C-alpha positions as protocol buffer text, in pm:
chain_id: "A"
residue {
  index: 1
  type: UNK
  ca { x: 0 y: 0 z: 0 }
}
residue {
  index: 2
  type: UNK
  ca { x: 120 y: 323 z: -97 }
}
residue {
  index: 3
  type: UNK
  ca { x: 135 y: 626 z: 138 }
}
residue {
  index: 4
  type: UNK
  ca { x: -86 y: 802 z: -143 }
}
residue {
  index: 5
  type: UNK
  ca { x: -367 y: 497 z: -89 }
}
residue {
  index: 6
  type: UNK
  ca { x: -303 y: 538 z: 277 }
}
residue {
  index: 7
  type: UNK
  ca { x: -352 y: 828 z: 328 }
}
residue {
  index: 8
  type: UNK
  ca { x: -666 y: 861 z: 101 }
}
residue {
  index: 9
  type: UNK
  ca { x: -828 y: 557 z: 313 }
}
residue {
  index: 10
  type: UNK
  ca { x: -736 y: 733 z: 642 }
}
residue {
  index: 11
  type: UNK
  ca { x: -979 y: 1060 z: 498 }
}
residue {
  index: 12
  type: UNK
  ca { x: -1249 y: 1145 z: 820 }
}
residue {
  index: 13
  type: UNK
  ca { x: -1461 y: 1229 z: 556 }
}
residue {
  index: 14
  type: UNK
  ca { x: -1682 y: 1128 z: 226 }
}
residue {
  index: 15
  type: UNK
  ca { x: -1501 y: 1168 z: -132 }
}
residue {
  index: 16
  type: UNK
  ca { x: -1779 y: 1113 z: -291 }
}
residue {
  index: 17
  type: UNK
  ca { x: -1810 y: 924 z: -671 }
}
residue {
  index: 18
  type: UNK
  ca { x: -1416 y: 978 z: -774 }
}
residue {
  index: 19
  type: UNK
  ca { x: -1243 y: 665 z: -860 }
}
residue {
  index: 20
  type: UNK
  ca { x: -990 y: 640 z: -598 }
}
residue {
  index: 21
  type: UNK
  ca { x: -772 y: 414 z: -772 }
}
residue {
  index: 22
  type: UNK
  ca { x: -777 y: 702 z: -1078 }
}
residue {
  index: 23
  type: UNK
  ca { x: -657 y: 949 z: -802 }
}
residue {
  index: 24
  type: UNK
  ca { x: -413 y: 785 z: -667 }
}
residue {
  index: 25
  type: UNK
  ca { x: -274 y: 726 z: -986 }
}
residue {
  index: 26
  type: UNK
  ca { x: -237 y: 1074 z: -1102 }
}
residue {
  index: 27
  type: UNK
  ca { x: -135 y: 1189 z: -747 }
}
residue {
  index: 28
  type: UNK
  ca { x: 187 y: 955 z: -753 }
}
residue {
  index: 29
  type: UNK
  ca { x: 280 y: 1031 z: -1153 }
}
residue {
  index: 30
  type: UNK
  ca { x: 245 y: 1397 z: -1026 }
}
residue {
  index: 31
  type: UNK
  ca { x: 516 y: 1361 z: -749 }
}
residue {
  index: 32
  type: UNK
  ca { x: 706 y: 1072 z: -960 }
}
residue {
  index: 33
  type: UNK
  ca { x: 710 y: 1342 z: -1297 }
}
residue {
  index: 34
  type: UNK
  ca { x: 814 y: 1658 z: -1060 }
}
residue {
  index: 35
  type: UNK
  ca { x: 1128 y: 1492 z: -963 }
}
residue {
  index: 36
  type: UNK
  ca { x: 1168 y: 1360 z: -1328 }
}
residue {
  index: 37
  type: UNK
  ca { x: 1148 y: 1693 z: -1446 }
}
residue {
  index: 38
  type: UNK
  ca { x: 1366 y: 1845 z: -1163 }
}
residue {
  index: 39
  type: UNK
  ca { x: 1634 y: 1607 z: -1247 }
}
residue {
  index: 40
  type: UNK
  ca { x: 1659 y: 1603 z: -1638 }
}
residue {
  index: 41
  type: UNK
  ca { x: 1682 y: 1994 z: -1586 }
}
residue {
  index: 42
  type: UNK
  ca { x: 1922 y: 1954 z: -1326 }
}
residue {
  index: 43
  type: UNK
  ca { x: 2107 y: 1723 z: -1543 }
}
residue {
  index: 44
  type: UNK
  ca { x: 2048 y: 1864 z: -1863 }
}
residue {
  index: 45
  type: UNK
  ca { x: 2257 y: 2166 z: -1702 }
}
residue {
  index: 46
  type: UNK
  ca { x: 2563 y: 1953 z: -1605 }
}
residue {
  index: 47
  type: UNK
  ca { x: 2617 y: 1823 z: -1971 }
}
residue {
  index: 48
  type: UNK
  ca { x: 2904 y: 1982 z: -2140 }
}
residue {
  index: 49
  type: UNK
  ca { x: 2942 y: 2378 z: -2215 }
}
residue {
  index: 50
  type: UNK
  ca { x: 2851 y: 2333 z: -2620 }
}
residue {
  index: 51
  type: UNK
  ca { x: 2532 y: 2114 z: -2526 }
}
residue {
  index: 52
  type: UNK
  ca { x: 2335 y: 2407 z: -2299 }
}
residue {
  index: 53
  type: UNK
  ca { x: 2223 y: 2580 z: -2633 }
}
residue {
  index: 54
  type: UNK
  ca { x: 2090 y: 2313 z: -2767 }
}
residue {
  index: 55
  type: UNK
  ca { x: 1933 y: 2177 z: -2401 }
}
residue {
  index: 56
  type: UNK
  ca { x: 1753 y: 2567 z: -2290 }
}
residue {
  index: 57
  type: UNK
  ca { x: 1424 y: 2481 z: -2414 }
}
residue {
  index: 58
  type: UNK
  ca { x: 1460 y: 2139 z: -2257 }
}
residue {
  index: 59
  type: UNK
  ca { x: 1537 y: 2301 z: -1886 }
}
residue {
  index: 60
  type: UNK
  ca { x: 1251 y: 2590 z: -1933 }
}
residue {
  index: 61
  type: UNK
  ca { x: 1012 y: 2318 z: -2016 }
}
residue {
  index: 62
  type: UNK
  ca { x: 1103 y: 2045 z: -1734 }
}
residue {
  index: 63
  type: UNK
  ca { x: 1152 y: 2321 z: -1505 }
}
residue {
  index: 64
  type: UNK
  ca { x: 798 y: 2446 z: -1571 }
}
residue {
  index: 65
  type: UNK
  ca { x: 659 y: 2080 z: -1563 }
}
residue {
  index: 66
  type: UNK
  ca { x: 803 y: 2013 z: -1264 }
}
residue {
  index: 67
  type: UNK
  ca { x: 643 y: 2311 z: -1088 }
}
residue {
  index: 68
  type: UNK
  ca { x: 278 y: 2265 z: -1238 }
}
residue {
  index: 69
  type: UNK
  ca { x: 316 y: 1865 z: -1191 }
}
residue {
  index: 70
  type: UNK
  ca { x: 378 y: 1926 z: -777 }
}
residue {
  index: 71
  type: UNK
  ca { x: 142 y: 2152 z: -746 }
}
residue {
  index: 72
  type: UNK
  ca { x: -141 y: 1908 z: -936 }
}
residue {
  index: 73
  type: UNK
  ca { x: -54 y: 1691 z: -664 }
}
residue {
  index: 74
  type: UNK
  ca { x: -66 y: 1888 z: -409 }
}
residue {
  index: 75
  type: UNK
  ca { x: -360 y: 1970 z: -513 }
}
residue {
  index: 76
  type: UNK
  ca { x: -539 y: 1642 z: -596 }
}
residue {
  index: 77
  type: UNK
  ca { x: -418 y: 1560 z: -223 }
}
residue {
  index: 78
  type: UNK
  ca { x: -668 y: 1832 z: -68 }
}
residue {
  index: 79
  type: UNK
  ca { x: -1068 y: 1695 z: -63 }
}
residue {
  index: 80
  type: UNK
  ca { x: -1205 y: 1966 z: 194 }
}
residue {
  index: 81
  type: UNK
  ca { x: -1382 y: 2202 z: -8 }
}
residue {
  index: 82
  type: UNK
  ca { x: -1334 y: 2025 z: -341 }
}
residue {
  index: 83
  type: UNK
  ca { x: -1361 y: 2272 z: -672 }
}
residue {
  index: 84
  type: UNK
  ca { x: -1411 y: 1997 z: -961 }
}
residue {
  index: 85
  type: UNK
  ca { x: -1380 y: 2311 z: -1219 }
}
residue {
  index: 86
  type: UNK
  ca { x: -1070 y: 2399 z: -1014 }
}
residue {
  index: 87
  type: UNK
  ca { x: -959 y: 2040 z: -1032 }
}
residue {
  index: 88
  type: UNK
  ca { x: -1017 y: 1993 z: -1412 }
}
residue {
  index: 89
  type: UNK
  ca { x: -810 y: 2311 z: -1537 }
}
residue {
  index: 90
  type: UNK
  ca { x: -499 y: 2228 z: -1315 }
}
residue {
  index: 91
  type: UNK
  ca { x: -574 y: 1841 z: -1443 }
}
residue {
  index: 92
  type: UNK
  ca { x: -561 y: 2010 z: -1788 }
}
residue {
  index: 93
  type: UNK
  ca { x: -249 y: 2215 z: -1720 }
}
residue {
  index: 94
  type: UNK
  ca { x: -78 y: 1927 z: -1608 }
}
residue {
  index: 95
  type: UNK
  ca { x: -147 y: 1696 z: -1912 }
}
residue {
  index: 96
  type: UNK
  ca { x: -88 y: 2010 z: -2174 }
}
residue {
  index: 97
  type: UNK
  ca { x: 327 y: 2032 z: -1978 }
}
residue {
  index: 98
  type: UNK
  ca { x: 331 y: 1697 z: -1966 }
}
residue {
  index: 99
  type: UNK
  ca { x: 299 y: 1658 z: -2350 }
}
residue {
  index: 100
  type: UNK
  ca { x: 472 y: 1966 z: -2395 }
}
residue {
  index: 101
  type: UNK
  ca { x: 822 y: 1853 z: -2205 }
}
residue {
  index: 102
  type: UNK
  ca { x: 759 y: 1489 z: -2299 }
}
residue {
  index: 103
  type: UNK
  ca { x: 798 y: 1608 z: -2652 }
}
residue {
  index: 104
  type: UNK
  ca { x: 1071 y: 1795 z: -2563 }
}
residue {
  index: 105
  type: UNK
  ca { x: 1272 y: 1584 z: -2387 }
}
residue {
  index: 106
  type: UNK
  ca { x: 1215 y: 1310 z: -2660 }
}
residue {
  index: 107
  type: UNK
  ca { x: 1422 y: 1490 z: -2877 }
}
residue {
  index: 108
  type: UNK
  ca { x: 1735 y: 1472 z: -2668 }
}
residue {
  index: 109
  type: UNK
  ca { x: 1628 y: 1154 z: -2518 }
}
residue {
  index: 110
  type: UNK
  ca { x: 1902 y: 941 z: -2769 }
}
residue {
  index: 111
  type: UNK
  ca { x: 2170 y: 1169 z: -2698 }
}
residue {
  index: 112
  type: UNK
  ca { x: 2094 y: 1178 z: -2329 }
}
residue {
  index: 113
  type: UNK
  ca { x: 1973 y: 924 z: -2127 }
}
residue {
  index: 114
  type: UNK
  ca { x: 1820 y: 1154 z: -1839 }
}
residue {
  index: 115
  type: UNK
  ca { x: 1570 y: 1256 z: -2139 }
}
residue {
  index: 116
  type: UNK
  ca { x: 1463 y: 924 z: -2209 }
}
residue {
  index: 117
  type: UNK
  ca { x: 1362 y: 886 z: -1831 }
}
residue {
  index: 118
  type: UNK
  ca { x: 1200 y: 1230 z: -1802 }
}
residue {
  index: 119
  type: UNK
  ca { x: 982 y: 1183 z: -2141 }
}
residue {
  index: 120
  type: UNK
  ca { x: 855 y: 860 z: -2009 }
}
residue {
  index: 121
  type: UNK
  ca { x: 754 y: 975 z: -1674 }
}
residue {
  index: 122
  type: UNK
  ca { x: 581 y: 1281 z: -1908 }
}
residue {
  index: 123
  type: UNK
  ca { x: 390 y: 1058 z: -2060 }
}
residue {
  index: 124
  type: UNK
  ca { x: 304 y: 869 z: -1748 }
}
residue {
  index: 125
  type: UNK
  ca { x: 176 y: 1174 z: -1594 }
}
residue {
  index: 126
  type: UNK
  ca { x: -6 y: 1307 z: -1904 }
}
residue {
  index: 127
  type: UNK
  ca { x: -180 y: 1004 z: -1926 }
}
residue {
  index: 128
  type: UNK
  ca { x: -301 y: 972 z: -1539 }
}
residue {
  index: 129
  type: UNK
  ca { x: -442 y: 1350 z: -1617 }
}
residue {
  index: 130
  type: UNK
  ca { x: -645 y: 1274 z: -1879 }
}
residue {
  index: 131
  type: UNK
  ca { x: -761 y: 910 z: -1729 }
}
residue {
  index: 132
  type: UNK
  ca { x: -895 y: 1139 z: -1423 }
}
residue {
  index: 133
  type: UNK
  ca { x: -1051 y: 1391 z: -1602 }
}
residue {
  index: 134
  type: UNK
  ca { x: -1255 y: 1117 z: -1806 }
}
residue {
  index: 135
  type: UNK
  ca { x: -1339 y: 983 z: -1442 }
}
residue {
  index: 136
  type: UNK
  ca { x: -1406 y: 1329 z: -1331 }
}
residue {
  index: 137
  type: UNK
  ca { x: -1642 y: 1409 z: -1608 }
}
């Protein structure tokens, strides 16, 4: 059992209709694709001196994923006072970064292996999004 599932059973009160195993999906490719995306940039930044040109776009964008993707699950972790409208734009955000570095960092993702990694988890996380918005809906 994950801390995620834990903690979600542990809630005092009623979540209502959302498919729990949906949530808990998106909550941990949230937190898994934030420290992707933290990483590759970080990474990305420690390849060699004639690469950084080449790898700015790739930082901006994991840096920017990995700031909307923790907040999503921050987010998706709060049930008191629930906004679904709220919930479905940041849901949205999420997936549109998601696609947005995933496509990125498949570009570099032969040349660097950190890429590779990070597109995956983007795709991971895109995914979950859009699987809990269609459950949200």
């Amino acid at each position: 059992m994950t801390v995620v599932t834990e903690m979600l059973e542990t809630y005092p009160a009623d979540l209502g209709q959302v498919d729990r195993s949906a949530l808990v999906r998106c909550i941990e490719e949230c937190i898994a694709c934030a420290q992707a995306c933290t990483a590759c940039a970080d990474a990305c930044l420690s390849e060699a001196d004639d690469q950084l040109p080449m790898l700015r776009k790739c930082i901006r964008t994991c840096e920017d994923c990995a700031d909307i993707c923790a907040a999503a699950g921050r987010i998706l972790s709060r049930h008191t006072g629930y906004d679904a409208n709220a919930t479905r734009a940041v849901l949205e955000a999420c997936a549109t970064l998601c696609k947005s570095c995933g496509d990125e960092c498949a570009q570099h993702a032969e040349r660097h292996e950190h890429c590779r990694v990070c597109a995956e988890a983007c795709r991971k996380c895109e995914q979950a999004c859009r699987n809990l918005i269609g459950a949200l809906a």
